[in-house]
Tab-separated table of C-alpha atoms in Angstrom:
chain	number	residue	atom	x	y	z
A	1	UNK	CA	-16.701	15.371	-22.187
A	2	UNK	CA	-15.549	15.278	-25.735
A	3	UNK	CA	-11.622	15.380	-24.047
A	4	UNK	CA	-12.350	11.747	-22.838
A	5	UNK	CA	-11.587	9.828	-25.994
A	6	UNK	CA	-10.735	5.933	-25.969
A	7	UNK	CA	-7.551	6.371	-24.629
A	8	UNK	CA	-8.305	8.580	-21.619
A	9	UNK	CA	-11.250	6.103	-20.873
A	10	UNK	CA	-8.400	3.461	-20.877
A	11	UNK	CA	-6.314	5.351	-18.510
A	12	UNK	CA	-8.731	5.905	-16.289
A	13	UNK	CA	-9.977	2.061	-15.987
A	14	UNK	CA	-6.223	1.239	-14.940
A	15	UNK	CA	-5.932	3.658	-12.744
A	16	UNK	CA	-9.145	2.565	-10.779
A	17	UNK	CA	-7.770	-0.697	-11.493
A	18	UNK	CA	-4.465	0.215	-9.478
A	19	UNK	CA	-6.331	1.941	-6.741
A	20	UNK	CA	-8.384	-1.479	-6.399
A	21	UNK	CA	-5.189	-3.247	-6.082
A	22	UNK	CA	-3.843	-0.929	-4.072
A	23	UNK	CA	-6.278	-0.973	-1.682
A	24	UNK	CA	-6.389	-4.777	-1.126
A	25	UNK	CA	-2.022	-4.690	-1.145
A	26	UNK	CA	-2.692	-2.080	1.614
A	27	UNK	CA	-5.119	-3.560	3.842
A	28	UNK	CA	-2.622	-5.198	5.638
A	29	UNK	CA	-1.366	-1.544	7.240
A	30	UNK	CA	-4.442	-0.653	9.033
A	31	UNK	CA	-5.887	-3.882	9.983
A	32	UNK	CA	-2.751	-6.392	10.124
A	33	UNK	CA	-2.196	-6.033	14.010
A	34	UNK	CA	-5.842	-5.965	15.115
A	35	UNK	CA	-6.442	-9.396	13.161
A	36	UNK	CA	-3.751	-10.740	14.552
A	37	UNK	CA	-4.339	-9.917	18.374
A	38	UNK	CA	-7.603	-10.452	17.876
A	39	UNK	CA	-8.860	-7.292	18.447
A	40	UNK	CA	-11.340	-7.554	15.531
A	41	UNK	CA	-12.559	-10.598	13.097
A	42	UNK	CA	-10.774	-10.276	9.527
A	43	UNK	CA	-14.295	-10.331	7.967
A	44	UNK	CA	-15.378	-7.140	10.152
A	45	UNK	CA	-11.900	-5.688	9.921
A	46	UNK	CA	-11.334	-5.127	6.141
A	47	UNK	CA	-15.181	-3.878	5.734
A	48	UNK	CA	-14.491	-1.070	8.882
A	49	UNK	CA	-11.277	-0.628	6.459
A	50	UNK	CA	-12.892	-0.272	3.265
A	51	UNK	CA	-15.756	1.971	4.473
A	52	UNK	CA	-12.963	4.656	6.267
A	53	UNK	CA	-10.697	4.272	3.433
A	54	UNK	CA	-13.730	5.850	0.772
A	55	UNK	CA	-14.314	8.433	3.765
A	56	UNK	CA	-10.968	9.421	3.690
A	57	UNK	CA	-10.999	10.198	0.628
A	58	UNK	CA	-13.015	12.917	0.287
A	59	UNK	CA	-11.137	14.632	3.480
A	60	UNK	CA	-8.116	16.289	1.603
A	61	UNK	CA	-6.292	16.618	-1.878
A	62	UNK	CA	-3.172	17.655	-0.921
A	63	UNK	CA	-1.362	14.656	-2.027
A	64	UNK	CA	-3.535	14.190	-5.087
A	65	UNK	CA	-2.094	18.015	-6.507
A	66	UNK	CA	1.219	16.703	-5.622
A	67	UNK	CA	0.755	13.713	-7.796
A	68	UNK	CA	-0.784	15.740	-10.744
A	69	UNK	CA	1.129	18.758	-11.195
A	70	UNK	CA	4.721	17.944	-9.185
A	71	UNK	CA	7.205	14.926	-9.882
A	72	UNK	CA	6.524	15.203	-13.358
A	73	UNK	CA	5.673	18.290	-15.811
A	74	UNK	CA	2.053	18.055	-16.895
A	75	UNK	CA	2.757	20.093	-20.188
A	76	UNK	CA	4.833	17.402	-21.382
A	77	UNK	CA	3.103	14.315	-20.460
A	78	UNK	CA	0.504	12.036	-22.537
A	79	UNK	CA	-2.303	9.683	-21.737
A	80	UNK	CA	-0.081	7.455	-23.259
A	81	UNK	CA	2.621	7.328	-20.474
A	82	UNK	CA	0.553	7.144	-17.686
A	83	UNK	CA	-0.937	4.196	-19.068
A	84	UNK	CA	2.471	2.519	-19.106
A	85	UNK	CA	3.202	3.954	-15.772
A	86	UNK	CA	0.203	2.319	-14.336
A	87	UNK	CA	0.655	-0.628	-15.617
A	88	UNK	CA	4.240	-0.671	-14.333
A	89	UNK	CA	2.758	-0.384	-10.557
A	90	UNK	CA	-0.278	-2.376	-10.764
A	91	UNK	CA	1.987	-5.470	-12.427
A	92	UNK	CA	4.525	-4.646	-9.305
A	93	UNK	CA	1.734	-4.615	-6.517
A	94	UNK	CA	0.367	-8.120	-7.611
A	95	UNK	CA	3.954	-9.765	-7.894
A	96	UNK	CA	4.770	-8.422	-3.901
A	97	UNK	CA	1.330	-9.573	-3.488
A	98	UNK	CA	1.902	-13.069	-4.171
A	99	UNK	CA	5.137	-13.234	-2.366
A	100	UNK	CA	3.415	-11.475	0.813
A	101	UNK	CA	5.646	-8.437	0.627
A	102	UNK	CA	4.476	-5.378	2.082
A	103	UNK	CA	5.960	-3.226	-0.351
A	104	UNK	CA	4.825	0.380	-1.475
A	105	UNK	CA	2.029	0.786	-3.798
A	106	UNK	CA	2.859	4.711	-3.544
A	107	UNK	CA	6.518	4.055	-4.929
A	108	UNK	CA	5.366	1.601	-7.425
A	109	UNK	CA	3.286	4.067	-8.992
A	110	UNK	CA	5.549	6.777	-8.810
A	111	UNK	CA	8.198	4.582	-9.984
A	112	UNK	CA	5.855	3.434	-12.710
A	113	UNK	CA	5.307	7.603	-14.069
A	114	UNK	CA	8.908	8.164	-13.669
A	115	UNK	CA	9.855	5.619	-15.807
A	116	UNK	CA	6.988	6.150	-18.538
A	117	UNK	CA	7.763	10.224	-18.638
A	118	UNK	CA	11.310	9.731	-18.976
A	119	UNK	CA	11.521	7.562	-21.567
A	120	UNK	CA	8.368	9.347	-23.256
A	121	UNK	CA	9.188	12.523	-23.098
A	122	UNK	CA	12.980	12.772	-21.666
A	123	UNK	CA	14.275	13.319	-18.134
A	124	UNK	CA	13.538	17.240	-18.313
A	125	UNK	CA	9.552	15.767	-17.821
A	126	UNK	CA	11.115	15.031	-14.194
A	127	UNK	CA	10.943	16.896	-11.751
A	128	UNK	CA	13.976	15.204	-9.986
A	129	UNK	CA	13.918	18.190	-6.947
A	130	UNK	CA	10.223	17.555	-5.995
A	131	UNK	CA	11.041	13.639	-6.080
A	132	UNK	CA	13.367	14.135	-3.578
A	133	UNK	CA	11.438	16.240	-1.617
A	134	UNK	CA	7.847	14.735	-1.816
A	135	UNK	CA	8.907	11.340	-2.036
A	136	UNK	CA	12.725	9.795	-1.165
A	137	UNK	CA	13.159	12.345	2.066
A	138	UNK	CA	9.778	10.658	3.481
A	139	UNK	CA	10.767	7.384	2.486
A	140	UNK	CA	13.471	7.898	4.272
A	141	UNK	CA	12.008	9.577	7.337
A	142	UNK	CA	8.792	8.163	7.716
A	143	UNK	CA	9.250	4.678	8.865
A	144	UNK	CA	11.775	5.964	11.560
A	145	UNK	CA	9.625	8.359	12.963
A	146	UNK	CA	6.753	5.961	13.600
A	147	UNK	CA	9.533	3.088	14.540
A	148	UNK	CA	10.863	5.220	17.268
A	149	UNK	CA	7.450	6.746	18.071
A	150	UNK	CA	5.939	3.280	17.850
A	151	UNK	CA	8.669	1.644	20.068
A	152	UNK	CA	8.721	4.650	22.898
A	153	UNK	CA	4.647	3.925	22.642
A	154	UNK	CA	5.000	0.587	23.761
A	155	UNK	CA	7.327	0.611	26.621
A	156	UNK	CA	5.349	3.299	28.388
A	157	UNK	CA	2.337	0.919	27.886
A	158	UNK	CA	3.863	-1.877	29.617
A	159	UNK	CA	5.112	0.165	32.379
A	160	UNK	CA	2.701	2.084	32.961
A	161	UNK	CA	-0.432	-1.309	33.213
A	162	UNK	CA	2.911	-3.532	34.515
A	163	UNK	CA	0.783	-4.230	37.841
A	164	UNK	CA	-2.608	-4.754	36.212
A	165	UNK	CA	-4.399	-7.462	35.341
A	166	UNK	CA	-3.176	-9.092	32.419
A	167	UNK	CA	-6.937	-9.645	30.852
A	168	UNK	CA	-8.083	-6.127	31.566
A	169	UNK	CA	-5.002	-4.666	29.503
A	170	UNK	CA	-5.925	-7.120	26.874
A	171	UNK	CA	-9.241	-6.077	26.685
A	172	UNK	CA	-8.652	-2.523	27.214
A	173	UNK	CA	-5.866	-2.090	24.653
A	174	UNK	CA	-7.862	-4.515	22.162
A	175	UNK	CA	-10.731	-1.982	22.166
A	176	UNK	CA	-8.077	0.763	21.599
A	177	UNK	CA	-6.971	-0.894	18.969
A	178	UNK	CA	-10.508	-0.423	17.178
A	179	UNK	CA	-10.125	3.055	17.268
A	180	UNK	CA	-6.432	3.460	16.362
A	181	UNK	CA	-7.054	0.815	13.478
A	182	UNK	CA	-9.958	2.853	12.394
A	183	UNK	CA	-8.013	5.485	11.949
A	184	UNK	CA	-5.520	4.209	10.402
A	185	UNK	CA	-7.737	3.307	7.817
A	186	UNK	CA	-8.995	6.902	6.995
A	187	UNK	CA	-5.768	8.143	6.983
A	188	UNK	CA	-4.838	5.768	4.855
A	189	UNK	CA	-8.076	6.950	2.920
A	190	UNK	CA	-6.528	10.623	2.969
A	191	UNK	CA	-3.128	9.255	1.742
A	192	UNK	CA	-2.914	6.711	-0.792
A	193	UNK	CA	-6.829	6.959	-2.684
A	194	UNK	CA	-5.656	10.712	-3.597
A	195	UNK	CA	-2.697	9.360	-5.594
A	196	UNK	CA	-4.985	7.630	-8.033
A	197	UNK	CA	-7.331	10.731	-7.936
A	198	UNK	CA	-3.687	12.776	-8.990
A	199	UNK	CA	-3.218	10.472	-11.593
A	200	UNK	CA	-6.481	10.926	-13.531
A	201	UNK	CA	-6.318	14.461	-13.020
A	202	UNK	CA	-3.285	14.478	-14.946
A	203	UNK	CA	-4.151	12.190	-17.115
A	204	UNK	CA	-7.657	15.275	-17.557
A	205	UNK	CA	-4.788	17.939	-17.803
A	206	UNK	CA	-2.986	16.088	-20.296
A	207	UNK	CA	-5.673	15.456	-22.710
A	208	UNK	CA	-6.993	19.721	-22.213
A	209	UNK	CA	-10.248	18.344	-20.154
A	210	UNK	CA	-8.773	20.333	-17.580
A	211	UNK	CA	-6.315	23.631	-16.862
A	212	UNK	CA	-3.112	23.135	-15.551
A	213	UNK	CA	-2.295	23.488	-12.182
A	214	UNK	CA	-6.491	21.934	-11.285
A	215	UNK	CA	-7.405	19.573	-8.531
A	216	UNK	CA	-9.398	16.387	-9.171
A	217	UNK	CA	-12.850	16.954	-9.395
A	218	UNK	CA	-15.750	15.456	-7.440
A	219	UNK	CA	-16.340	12.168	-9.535
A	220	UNK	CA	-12.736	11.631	-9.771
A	221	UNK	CA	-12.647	11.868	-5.708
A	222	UNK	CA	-15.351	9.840	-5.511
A	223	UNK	CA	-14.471	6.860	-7.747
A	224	UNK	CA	-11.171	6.560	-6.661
A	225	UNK	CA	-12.676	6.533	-3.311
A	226	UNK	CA	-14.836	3.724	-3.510
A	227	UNK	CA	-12.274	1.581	-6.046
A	228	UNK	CA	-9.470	1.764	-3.331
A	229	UNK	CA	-12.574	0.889	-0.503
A	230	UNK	CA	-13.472	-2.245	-2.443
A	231	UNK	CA	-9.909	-3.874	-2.787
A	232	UNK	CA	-9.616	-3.276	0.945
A	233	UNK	CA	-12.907	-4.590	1.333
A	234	UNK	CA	-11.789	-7.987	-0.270
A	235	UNK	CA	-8.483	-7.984	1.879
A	236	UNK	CA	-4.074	-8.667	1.019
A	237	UNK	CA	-4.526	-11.929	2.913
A	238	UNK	CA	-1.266	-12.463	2.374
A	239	UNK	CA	0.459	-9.268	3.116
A	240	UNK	CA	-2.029	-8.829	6.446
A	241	UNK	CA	0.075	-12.794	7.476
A	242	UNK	CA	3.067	-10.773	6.722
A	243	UNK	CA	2.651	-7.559	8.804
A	244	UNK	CA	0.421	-9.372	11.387
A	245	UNK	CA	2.579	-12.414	12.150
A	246	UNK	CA	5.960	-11.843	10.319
A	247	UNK	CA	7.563	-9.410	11.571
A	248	UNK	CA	6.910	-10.003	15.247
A	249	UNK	CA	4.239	-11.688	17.557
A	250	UNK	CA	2.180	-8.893	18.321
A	251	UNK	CA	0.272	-8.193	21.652
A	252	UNK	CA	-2.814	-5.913	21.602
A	253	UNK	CA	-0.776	-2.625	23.915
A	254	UNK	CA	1.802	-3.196	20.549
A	255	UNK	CA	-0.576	-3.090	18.176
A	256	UNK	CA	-2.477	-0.193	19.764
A	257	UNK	CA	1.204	1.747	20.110
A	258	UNK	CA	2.074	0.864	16.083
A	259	UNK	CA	-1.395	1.838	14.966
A	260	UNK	CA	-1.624	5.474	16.709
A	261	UNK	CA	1.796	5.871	15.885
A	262	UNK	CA	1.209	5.128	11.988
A	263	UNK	CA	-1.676	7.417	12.183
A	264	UNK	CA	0.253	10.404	13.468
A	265	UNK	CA	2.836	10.500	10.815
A	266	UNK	CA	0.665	9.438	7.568
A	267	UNK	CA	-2.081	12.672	8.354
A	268	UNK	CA	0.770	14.681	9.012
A	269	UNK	CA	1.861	13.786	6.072
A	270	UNK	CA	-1.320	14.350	3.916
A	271	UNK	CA	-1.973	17.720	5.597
A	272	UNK	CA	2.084	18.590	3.690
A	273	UNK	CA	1.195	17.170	0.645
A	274	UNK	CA	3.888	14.348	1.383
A	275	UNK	CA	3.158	11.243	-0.600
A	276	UNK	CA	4.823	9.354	1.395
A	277	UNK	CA	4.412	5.586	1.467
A	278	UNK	CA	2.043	4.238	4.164
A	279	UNK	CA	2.877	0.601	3.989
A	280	UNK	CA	6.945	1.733	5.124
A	281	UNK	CA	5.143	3.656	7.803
A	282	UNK	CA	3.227	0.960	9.365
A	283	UNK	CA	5.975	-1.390	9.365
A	284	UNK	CA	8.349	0.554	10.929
A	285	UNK	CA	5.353	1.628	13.639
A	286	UNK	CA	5.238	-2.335	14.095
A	287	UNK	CA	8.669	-2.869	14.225
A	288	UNK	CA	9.285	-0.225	16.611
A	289	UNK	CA	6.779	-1.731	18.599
A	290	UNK	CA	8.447	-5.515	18.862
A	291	UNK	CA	11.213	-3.830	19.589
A	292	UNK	CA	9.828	-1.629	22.510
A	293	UNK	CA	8.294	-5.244	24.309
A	294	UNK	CA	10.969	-6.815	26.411
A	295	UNK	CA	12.020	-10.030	25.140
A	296	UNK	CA	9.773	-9.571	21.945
A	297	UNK	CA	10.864	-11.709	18.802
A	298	UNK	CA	11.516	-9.654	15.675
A	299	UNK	CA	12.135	-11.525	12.794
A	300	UNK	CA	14.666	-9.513	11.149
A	301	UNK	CA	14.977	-12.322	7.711
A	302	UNK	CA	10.964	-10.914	7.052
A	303	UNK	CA	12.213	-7.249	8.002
A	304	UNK	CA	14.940	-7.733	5.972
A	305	UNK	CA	13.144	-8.992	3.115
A	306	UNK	CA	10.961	-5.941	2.802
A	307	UNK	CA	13.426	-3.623	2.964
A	308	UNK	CA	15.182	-4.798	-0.051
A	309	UNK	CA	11.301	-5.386	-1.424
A	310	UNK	CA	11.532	-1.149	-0.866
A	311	UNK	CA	15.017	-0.317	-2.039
A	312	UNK	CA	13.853	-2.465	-5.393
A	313	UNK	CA	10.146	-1.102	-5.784
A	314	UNK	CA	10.324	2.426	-7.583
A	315	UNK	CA	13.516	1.174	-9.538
A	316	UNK	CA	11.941	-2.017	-11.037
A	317	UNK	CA	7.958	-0.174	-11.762
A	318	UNK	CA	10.074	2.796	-13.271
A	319	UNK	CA	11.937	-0.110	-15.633
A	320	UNK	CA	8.569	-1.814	-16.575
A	321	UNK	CA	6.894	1.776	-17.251
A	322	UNK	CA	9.797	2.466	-19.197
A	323	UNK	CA	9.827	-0.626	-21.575
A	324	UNK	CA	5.559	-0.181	-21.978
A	325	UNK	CA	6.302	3.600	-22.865
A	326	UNK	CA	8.275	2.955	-25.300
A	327	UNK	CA	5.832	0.740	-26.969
A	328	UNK	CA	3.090	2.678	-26.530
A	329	UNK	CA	4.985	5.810	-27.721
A	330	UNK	CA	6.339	4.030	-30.829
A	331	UNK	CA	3.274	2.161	-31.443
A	332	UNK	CA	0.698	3.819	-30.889
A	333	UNK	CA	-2.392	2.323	-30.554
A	334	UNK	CA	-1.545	-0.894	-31.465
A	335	UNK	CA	1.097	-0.492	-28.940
A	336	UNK	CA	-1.266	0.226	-26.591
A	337	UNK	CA	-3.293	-2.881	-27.462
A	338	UNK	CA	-0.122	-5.422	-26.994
A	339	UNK	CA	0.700	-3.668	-23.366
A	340	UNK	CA	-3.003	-4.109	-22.158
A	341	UNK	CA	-2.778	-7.902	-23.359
A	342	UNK	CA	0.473	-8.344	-21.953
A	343	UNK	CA	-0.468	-6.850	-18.084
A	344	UNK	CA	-3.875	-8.751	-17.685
A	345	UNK	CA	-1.612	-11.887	-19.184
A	346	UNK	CA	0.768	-11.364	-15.920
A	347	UNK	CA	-1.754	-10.468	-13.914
A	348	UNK	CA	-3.796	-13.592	-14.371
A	349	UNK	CA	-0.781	-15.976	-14.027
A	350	UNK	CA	0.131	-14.072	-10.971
A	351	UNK	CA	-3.251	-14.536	-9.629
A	352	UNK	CA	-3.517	-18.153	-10.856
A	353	UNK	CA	0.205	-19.035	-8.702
A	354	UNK	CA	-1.427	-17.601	-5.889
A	355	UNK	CA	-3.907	-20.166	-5.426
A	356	UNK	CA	-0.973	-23.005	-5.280
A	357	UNK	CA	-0.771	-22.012	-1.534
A	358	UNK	CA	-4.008	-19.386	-0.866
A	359	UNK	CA	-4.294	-17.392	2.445
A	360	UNK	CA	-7.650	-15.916	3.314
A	361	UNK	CA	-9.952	-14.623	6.135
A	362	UNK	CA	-10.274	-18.324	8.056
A	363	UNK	CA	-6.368	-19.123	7.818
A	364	UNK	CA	-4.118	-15.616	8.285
A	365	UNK	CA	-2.984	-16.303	11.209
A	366	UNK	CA	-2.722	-20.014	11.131
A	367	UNK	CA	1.526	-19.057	10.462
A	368	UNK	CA	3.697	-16.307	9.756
A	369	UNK	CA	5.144	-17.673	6.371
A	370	UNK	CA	3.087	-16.947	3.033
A	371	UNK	CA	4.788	-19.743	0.499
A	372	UNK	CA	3.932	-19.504	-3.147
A	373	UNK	CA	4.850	-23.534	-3.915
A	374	UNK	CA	1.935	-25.929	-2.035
A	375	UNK	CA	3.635	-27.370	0.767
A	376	UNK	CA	4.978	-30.833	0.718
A	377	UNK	CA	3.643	-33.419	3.577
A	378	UNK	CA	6.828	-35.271	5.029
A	379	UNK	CA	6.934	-38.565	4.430
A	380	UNK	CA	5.280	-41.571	6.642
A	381	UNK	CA	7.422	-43.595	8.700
A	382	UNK	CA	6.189	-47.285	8.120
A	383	UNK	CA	8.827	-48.075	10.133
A	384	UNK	CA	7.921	-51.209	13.077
C-alpha cells in the first residue's frame, strides 16, 4: 500500500465517482422500455438494475484490460492525467444528464484519457490503432447490429401472436421483458463497471502498485461494482423519459425485441474485449424496434439529437481532459486542487438546473420531453 499516495487516493475517488454517475446516466438502457410499458415499477426496476449491474461485474475483465493496458501506453501515463481524464467524462455525463441525452459514458471517458494523455504526455501515449479497433469500429457497428436485429425481432413478434389475444401478448411479452431487462442489466454489469475497474488499474500500474500488463484486482472489481450498482440504484430519470418515451411509443413485444437484442451484442462484446458503448446499443435496439411495428411513431428530432449528442461526446470530454491536463501537469498539485474545485463547482450547478424542471420515479412517463427551463402555464382567458 505505500504506492497509494494522496494523489492515487484522489484518482480513485473520481473514478468511483464516474462509475456512480455512470451507472445512474445508464440506467435508462436496461430498464427504459420496461418502465415505460409497464412491465415493471421504476422503483423495482432500477433496484433489479443495480443488484445485476454489481453481479456483472465480477463475471469478466476483458474490457477492463482493454481499458488499462490498450488505447493508451501505461509506461507513459500519470495519476495525474487520468484525473483530468475523469473529470472530463464525469463533467460530460452530468451535462447530457440534464438535457436527457442518452449519450455514451464509455466514449466520454475514453474521450476524457485521450485528451489528458495527449496533451500530458504527447500523441505517441495513443494508441490511435487500438482506438479504432476497440472503440470507433463498434461505435460504428454496434447500434446497427442491434437496430436491425432489434427491428427483424419485432416484426416476427407481431406476426407470429397477430391472431392472439391482445392482453395475453401484453402480459406474456411484459413478463419477457423481466428477463430480457434483467439481462440487460448484467451485461451492462460485464460492460461498462469494468471500464472504471481499467481505469484504476492503470491508474495502480502507473504509480508501480502494480506490473504492467495486470488485471484489476478483487477490491478494485468489487468497488467499482457496487459504485456503478448504486447510481443505477438511484435511477437517470431523465435519460430513462428519453429512451422510454422519446424515441418511440413502445409496446411490451418492442421492448422485449430491443432488450434481447441489446443483450446479444453488448456480451458479445465483453467476451472480445470490445468497449463498446452500451447506451448507442440500446438505442439503436429501440429504434430498430419502432421501426419494425407497423405504423409505429419514431421521433427522428430525439433520434437525431442523440446522434449528434454521440458524434460530439469523445471530442468535447477529450477537449475538457485536455485543458485539466494541462493544469494539472503544469501545476502540480495546486493544479490539481483548482481542477477538483472547478468539477464539483459544475457539477453542483448542473445538479442545481436540474431541479428547475425534475423528473423522477412518480412522473417518467408523464411525457416524452425532459425541459431544463420550468414550464410556463399559458395564460387565462378572462374573456366573457
Amino acid at each position: 500500500m505505500d504506492h497509494i499516495t494522496f494523489l492515487v487516493a484522489v484518482v480513485i475517488v473520481a473514478a468511483l465517482a464516474f462509475d456512480f454517475t455512470n451507472g445512474f446516466h445508464d440506467t435508462a438502457n436496461a430498464m427504459a422500455t420496461s418502465i415505460a410499458t409497464g412491465a415493471l415499477r421504476p422503483r423495482t426496476a432500477v433496484l433489479i438494475s443495480g443488484v445485476l449491474n454489481v453481479v456483472g461485474a465480477f463475471l469478466s475483465t476483458e474490457v477492463a484490460k482493454t481499458i488499462s493496458g490498450g488505447i493508451v501506453d501505461d509506461t507513459l501515463v500519470t495519476p495525474g492525467m487520468i484525473f483530468a481524464g475523469l473529470v472530463g467524462a464525469i463533467l460530460w455525463n452530468l451535462t447530457t444528464w440534464l438535457l436527457g441525452l442518452p449519450s455514451s459514458s464509455s466514449h466520454a471517458l475514453f474521450g476524457g484519457l485521450i485528451g489528458a494523455v495527449w496533451v500530458g504526455a504527447g500523441e505517441h501515449g495513443v494508441h490511435f490503432g487500438k482506438v479504432v479497433e476497440k472503440v470507433l469500429i463498434p461505435a460504428v457497428a454496434s447500434p446497427l447490429v442491434a437496430g436491425v436485429a432489434a427491428l427483424i425481432a419485432t416484426y416476427l413478434a407481431y406476426r407470429i401472436t397477430a391472431r392472439a389475444r391482445q392482453k395475453t401478448v401484453t402480459r406474456g411479452f411484459r413478463l419477457g421483458q423481466i428477463a430480457s431487462a434483467s439481462l440487460v442489466s448484467l451485461a451492462h454489469g460485464t460492460n461498462d463497471a469494468q471500464k472504471t475497474m481499467g481505469v484504476i488499474t492503470l491508474t495502480l500500474i502507473s504509480a508501480g502498485a502494480l506490473g504492467h500488463d495486470a488485471g484489476p484486482p478483487l477490491w478494485v472489481i468489487a468497488s467499482a461494482g457496487l459504485a456503478i450498482g448504486l447510481g443505477t440504484y438511484l435511477g437517470g430519470w431523465r435519460i430513462i423519459r428519453t429512451m422510454g418515451k422519446g424515441l418511440t411509443d413502445i409496446q411490451s413485444p418492442q421492448g422485449f425485441a430491443a432488450e434481447a437484442a441489446s443483450t446479444t451484442v453488448i456480451l458479445t462484446s465483453a467476451h472480445l474485449g470490445f468497449a463498446l458503448s452500451t447506451t448507442q446499443v440500446c438505442s439503436g435496439g429501440i429504434l430498430g424496434a419502432g421501426l419494425g411495428r407497423r405504423l409505429a411513431e419514431v421521433r427522428w428530432g430525439t433520434a437525431g439529437r442523440m446522434v449528434i449528442a454521440w458524434l460530439v461526446t469523445l471530442p468535447a470530454a477529450a477537449l475538457v481532459g485536455g485543458l485539466a491536463a494541462s493544469v494539472v501537469t503544469h501545476g502540480g498539485n495546486l493544479g490539481l486542487v483548482v481542477i477538483a474545485l472547478l468539477a464539483l463547482a459544475g457539477a453542483g450547478f448542473i445538479v442545481l438546473m436540474s431541479r428547475r424542471n425534475p423528473v423522477h420515479a412518480s412522473n417518467v412517463n408523464e411525457t416524452h420531453e425532459v425541459n431544463v427551463r420550468v414550464a410556463v402555464p399559458a395564460p387565462v382567458s378572462t374573456a366573457a
